[in-house]
Short mmCIF file of C-alpha atoms in Angstrom, two decimals:
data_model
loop_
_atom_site.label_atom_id
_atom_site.label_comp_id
_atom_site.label_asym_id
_atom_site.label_seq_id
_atom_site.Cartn_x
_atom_site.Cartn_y
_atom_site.Cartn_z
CA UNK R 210 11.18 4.89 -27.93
CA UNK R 211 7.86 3.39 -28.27
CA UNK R 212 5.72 0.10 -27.96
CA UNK R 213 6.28 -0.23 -31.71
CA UNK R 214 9.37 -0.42 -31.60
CA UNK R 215 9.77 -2.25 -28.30
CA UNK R 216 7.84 -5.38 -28.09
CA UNK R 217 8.13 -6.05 -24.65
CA UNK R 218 6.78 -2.47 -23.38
CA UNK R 219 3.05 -1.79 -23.03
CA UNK R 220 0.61 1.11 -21.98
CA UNK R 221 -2.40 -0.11 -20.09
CA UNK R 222 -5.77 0.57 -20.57
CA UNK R 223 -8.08 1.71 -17.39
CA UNK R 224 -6.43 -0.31 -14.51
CA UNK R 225 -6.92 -0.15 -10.79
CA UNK R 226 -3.63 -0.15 -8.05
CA UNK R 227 -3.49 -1.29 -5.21
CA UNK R 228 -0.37 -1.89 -2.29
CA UNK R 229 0.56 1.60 -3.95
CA UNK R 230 4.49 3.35 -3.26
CA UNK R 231 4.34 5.14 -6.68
CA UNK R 232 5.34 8.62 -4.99
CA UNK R 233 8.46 7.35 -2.48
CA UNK R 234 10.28 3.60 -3.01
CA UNK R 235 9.92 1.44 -0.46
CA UNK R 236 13.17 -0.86 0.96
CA UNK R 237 14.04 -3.30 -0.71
CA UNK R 238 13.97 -6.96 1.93
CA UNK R 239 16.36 -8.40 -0.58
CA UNK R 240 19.16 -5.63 -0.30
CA UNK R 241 19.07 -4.26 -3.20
CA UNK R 242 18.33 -0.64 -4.24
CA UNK R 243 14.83 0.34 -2.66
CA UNK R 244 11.83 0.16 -5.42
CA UNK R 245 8.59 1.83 -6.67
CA UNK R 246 6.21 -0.62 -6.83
CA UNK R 247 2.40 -0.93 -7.11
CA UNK R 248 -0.24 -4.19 -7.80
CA UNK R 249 -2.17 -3.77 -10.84
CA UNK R 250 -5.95 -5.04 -11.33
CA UNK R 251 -6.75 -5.13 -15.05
CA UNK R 252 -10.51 -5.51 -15.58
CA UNK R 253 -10.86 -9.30 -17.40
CA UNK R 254 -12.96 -7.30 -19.97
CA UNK R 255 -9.94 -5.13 -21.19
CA UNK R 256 -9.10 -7.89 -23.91
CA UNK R 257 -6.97 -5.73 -25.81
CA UNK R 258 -4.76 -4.69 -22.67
CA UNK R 259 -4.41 -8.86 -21.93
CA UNK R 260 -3.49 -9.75 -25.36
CA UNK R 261 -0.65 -6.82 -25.50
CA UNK R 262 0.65 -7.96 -22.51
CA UNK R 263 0.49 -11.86 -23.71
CA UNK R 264 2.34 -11.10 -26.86
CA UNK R 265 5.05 -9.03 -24.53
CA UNK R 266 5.51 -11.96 -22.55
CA UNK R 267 6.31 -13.59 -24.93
CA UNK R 268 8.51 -11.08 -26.60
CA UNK R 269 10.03 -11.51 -23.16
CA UNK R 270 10.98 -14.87 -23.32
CA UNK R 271 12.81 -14.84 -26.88
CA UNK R 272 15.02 -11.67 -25.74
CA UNK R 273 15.77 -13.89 -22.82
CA UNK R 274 16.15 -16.80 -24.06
CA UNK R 275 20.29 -15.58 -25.41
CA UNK R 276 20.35 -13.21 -22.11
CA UNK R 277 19.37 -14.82 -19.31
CA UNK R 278 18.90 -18.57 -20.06
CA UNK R 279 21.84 -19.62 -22.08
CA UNK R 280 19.91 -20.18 -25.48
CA UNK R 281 16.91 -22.31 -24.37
CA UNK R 282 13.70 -20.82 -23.12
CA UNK R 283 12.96 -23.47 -20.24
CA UNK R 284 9.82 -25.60 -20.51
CA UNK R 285 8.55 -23.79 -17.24
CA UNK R 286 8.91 -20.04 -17.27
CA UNK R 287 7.30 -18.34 -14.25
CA UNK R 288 4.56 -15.61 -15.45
CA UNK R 289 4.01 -12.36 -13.41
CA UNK R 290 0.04 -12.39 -14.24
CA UNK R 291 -2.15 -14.33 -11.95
CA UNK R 292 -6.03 -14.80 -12.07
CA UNK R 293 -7.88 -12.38 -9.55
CA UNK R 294 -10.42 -15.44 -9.65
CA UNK R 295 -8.13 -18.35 -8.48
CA UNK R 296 -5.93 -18.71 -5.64
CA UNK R 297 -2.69 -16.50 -4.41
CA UNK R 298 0.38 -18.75 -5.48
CA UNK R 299 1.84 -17.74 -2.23
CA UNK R 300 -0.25 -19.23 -0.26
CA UNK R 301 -3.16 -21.05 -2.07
CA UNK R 302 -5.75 -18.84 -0.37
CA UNK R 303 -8.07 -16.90 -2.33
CA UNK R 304 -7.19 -13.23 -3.97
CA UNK R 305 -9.32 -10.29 -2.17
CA UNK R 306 -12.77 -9.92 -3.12
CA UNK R 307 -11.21 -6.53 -5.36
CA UNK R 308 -9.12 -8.85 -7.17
CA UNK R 309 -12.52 -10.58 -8.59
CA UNK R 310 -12.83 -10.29 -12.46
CA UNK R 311 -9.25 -8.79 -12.87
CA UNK R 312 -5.99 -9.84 -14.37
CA UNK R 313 -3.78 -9.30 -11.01
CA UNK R 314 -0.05 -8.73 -11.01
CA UNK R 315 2.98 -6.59 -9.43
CA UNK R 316 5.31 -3.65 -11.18
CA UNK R 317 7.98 -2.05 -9.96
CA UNK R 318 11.19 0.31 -10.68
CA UNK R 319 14.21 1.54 -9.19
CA UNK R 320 13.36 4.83 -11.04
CA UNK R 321 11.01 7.43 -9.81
CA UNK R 322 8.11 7.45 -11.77
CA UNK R 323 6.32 10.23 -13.34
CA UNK R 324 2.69 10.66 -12.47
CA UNK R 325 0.39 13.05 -14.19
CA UNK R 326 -3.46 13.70 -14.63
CA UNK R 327 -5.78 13.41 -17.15
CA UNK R 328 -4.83 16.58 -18.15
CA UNK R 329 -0.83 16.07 -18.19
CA UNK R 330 -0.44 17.85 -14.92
CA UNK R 331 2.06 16.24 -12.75
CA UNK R 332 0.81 14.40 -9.39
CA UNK R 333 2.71 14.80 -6.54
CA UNK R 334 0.24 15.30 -3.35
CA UNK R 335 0.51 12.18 -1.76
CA UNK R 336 -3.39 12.19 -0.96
CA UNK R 337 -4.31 11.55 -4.21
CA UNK R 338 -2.05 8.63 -4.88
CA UNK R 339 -3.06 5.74 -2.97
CA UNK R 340 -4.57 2.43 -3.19
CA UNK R 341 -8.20 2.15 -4.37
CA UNK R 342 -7.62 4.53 -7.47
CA UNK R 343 -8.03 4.19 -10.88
CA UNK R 344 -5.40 5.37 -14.10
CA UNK R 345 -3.04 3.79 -16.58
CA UNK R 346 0.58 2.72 -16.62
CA UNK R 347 3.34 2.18 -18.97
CA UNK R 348 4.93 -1.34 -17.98
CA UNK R 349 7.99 -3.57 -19.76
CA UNK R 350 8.50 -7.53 -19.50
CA UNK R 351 12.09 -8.72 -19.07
CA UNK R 352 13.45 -12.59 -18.25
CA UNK R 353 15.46 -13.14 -15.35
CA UNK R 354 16.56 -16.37 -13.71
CA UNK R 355 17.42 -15.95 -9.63
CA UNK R 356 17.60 -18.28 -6.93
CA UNK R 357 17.22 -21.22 -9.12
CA UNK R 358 13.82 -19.39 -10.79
CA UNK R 359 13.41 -18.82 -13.92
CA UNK R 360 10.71 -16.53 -15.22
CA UNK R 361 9.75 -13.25 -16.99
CA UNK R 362 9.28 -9.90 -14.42
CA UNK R 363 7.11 -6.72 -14.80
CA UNK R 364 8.70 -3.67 -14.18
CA UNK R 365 7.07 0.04 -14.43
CA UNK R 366 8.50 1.92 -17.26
CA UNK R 367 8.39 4.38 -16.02
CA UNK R 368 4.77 6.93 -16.55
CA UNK R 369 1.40 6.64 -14.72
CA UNK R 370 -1.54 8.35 -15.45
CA UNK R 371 -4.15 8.61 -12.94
CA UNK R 372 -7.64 8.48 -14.53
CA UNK R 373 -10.38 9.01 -11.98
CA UNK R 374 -10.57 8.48 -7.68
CA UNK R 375 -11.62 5.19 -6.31
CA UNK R 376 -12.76 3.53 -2.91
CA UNK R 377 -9.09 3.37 -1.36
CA UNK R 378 -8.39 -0.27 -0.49
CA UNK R 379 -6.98 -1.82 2.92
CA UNK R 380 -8.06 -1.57 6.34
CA UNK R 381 -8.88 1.70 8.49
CA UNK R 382 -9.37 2.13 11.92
CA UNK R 383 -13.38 1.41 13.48
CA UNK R 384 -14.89 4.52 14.50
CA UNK R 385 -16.28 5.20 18.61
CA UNK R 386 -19.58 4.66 18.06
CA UNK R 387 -19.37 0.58 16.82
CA UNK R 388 -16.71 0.74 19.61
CA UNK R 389 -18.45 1.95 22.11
CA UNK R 390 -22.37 0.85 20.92
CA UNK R 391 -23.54 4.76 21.52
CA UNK R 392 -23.64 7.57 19.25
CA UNK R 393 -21.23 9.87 19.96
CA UNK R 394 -21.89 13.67 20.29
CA UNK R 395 -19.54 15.85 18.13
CA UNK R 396 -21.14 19.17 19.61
CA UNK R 397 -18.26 21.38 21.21
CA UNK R 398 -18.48 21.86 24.44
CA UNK R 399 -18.22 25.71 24.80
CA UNK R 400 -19.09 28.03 27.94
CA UNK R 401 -18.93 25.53 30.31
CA UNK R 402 -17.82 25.94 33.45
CA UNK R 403 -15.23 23.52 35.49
CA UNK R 404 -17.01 21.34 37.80
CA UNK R 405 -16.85 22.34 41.47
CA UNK R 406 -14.48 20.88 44.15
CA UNK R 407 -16.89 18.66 45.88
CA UNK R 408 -16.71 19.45 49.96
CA UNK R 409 -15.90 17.23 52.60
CA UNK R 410 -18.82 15.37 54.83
CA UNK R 411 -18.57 15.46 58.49
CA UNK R 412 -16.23 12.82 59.52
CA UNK R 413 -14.69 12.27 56.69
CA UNK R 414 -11.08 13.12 55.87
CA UNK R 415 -9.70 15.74 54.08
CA UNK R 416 -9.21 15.76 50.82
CA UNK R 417 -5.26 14.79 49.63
CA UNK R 418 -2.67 17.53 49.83
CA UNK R 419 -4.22 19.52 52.74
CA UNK R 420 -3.48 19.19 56.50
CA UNK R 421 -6.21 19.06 58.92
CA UNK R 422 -7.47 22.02 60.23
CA UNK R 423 -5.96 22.76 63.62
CA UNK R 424 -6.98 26.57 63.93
CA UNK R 425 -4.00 27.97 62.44
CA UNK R 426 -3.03 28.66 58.38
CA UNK R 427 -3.28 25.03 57.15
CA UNK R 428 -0.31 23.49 55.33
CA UNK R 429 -0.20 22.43 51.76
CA UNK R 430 1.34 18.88 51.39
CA UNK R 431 2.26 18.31 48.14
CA UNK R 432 0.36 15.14 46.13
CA UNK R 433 2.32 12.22 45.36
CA UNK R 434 4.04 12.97 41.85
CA UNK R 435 1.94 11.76 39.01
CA UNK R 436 3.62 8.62 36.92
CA UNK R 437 4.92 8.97 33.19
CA UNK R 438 1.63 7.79 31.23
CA UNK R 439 1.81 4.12 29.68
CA UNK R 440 2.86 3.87 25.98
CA UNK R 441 -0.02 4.00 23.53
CA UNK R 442 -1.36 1.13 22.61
CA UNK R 443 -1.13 0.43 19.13
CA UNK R 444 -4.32 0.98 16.77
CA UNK R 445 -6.16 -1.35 15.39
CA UNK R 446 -5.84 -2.19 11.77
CA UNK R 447 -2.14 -1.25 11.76
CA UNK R 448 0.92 -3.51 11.22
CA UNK R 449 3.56 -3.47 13.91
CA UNK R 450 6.90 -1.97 12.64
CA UNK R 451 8.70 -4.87 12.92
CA UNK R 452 6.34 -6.90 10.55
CA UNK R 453 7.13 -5.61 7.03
CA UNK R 454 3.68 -5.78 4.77
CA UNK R 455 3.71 -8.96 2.44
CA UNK R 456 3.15 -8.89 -1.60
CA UNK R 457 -0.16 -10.96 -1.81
CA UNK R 458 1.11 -12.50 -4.90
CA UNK R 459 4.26 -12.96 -4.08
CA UNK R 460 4.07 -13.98 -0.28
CA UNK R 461 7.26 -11.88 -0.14
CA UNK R 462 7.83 -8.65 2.14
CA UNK R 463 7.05 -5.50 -0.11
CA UNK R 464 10.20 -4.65 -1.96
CA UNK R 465 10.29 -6.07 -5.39
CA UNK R 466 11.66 -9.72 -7.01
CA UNK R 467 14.96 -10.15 -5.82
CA UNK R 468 16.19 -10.37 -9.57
CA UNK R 469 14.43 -6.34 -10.61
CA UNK R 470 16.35 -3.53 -11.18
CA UNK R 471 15.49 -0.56 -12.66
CA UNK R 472 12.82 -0.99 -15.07
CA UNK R 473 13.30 -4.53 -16.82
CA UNK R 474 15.53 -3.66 -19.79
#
């Protein structure tokens, strides 16, 4: 099967991904089957790549207009592609400063999908699938109407090719030295011997665990047990467990449209 043949499928030129989970799905919030899923900047330049994916849209729309929305394609059908320029629909607030000059929208797939290289090899190290880099991916379009929405989806179907690395996207953790104001000395420490007990002044007391002298063998009294250390704190830049990431298109927790399954068709 190809795009010839398939109106509603295209291959991508030269995109960029970000809020990648291309090589394990992640839950699905919704309770469905848990997806593969990535956001997809497509360079406003790549004219060709926008108009196939126009004219599947609205290849889209006529295959669901007898399958999903009873034989009328409603004056208001939600799109999946949103303007990297502009404002999240979510919340009204405006798209990352990565999304600038890109076509920015969501894919994902109930099916694993296959990842290869430039030169067809397949990609499975997780370091080198992440969000920041660049490559190409094989999407479809499919209607669906859930929870009184009525709209067409994108859905990965179901190759990616990754084309080149890229500066990975989201936050990371400060390092000591802006923490601390100092520069920080990396230099092992080798041959260095532990610091000396320091000895006791005149009139002062002993130091914890020993008796005071009284001319015989002095006895050892134990030190007070030490306590269980306190639970880590968490780092910064992280997102507590019990907050699931959010879509920034969607608003929604990271799992997919509540109408996808398996890759659109």
């Amino acid at each position: 099967m190809n795009t010839m043949t398939q109106p509603t499928r295209v291959v991508t030129g030269e995109v960029r991904f970000s809020y990648v989970s291309l090589l394990s799905p992640k839950p699905n919030d919704f309770g469905g089957d848990p997806k593969y899923q990535t956001t997809i900047l497509l360079p406003k330049s790549d004219v060709a790549t926008k108009a196939k994916i126009d004219a599947a849209i609205e290849a889209a729309k006529q295959v669901g207009k007898d399958k999903k929305w009873g034989g009328v394609i409603p004056p208001m059908v939600a799109s999946p592609i949103h303007d990297g320029d502009g404002v999240r629909p979510s919340d009204g607030m405006p798209f990352g400063q990565e999304c600038k000059g890109h076509w920015v929208f969501s894919a994902s797939t109930t099916r694993k999908p296959e990842i290869i290289d430039l030169d067809g090899n397949s990609v499975i190290d997780p370091t080198q699938i992440y969000s920041g880099m660049y490559g190409r991916i094989a999407l479809n379009f499919a209607a669906y109407s859930a929870q009184g929405k009525k709209g067409v989806g994108c859905y990965i179907a179901t190759n990616v090719q990754k084309t080149r690395d890229g500066n990975p996207l989201g936050s990371s953790d400060p390092d000591a030295a802006s923490d601390f104001g100092t520069q920080v000395n990396s230099a092992p420490m080798f041959n260095q011997a532990p610091p000396a007990a320091p000895q006791p002044e005149y009139g002062q007391a002993p130091s914890a665990g020993w008796a005071a002298p009284t001319g015989q063998q002095p006895a050892f009294n134990p030190a007070p047990p030490m306590q269980p250390p306190a639970a880590p704190a968490q780092d910064y830049g992280q997102v507590p467990p019990s907050q699931p990431a959010i879509d920034p298109i969607t608003g929604q927790p990271l799992g997919g449209h509540p109408a996808g399954g398996g890759y659109g068709y």
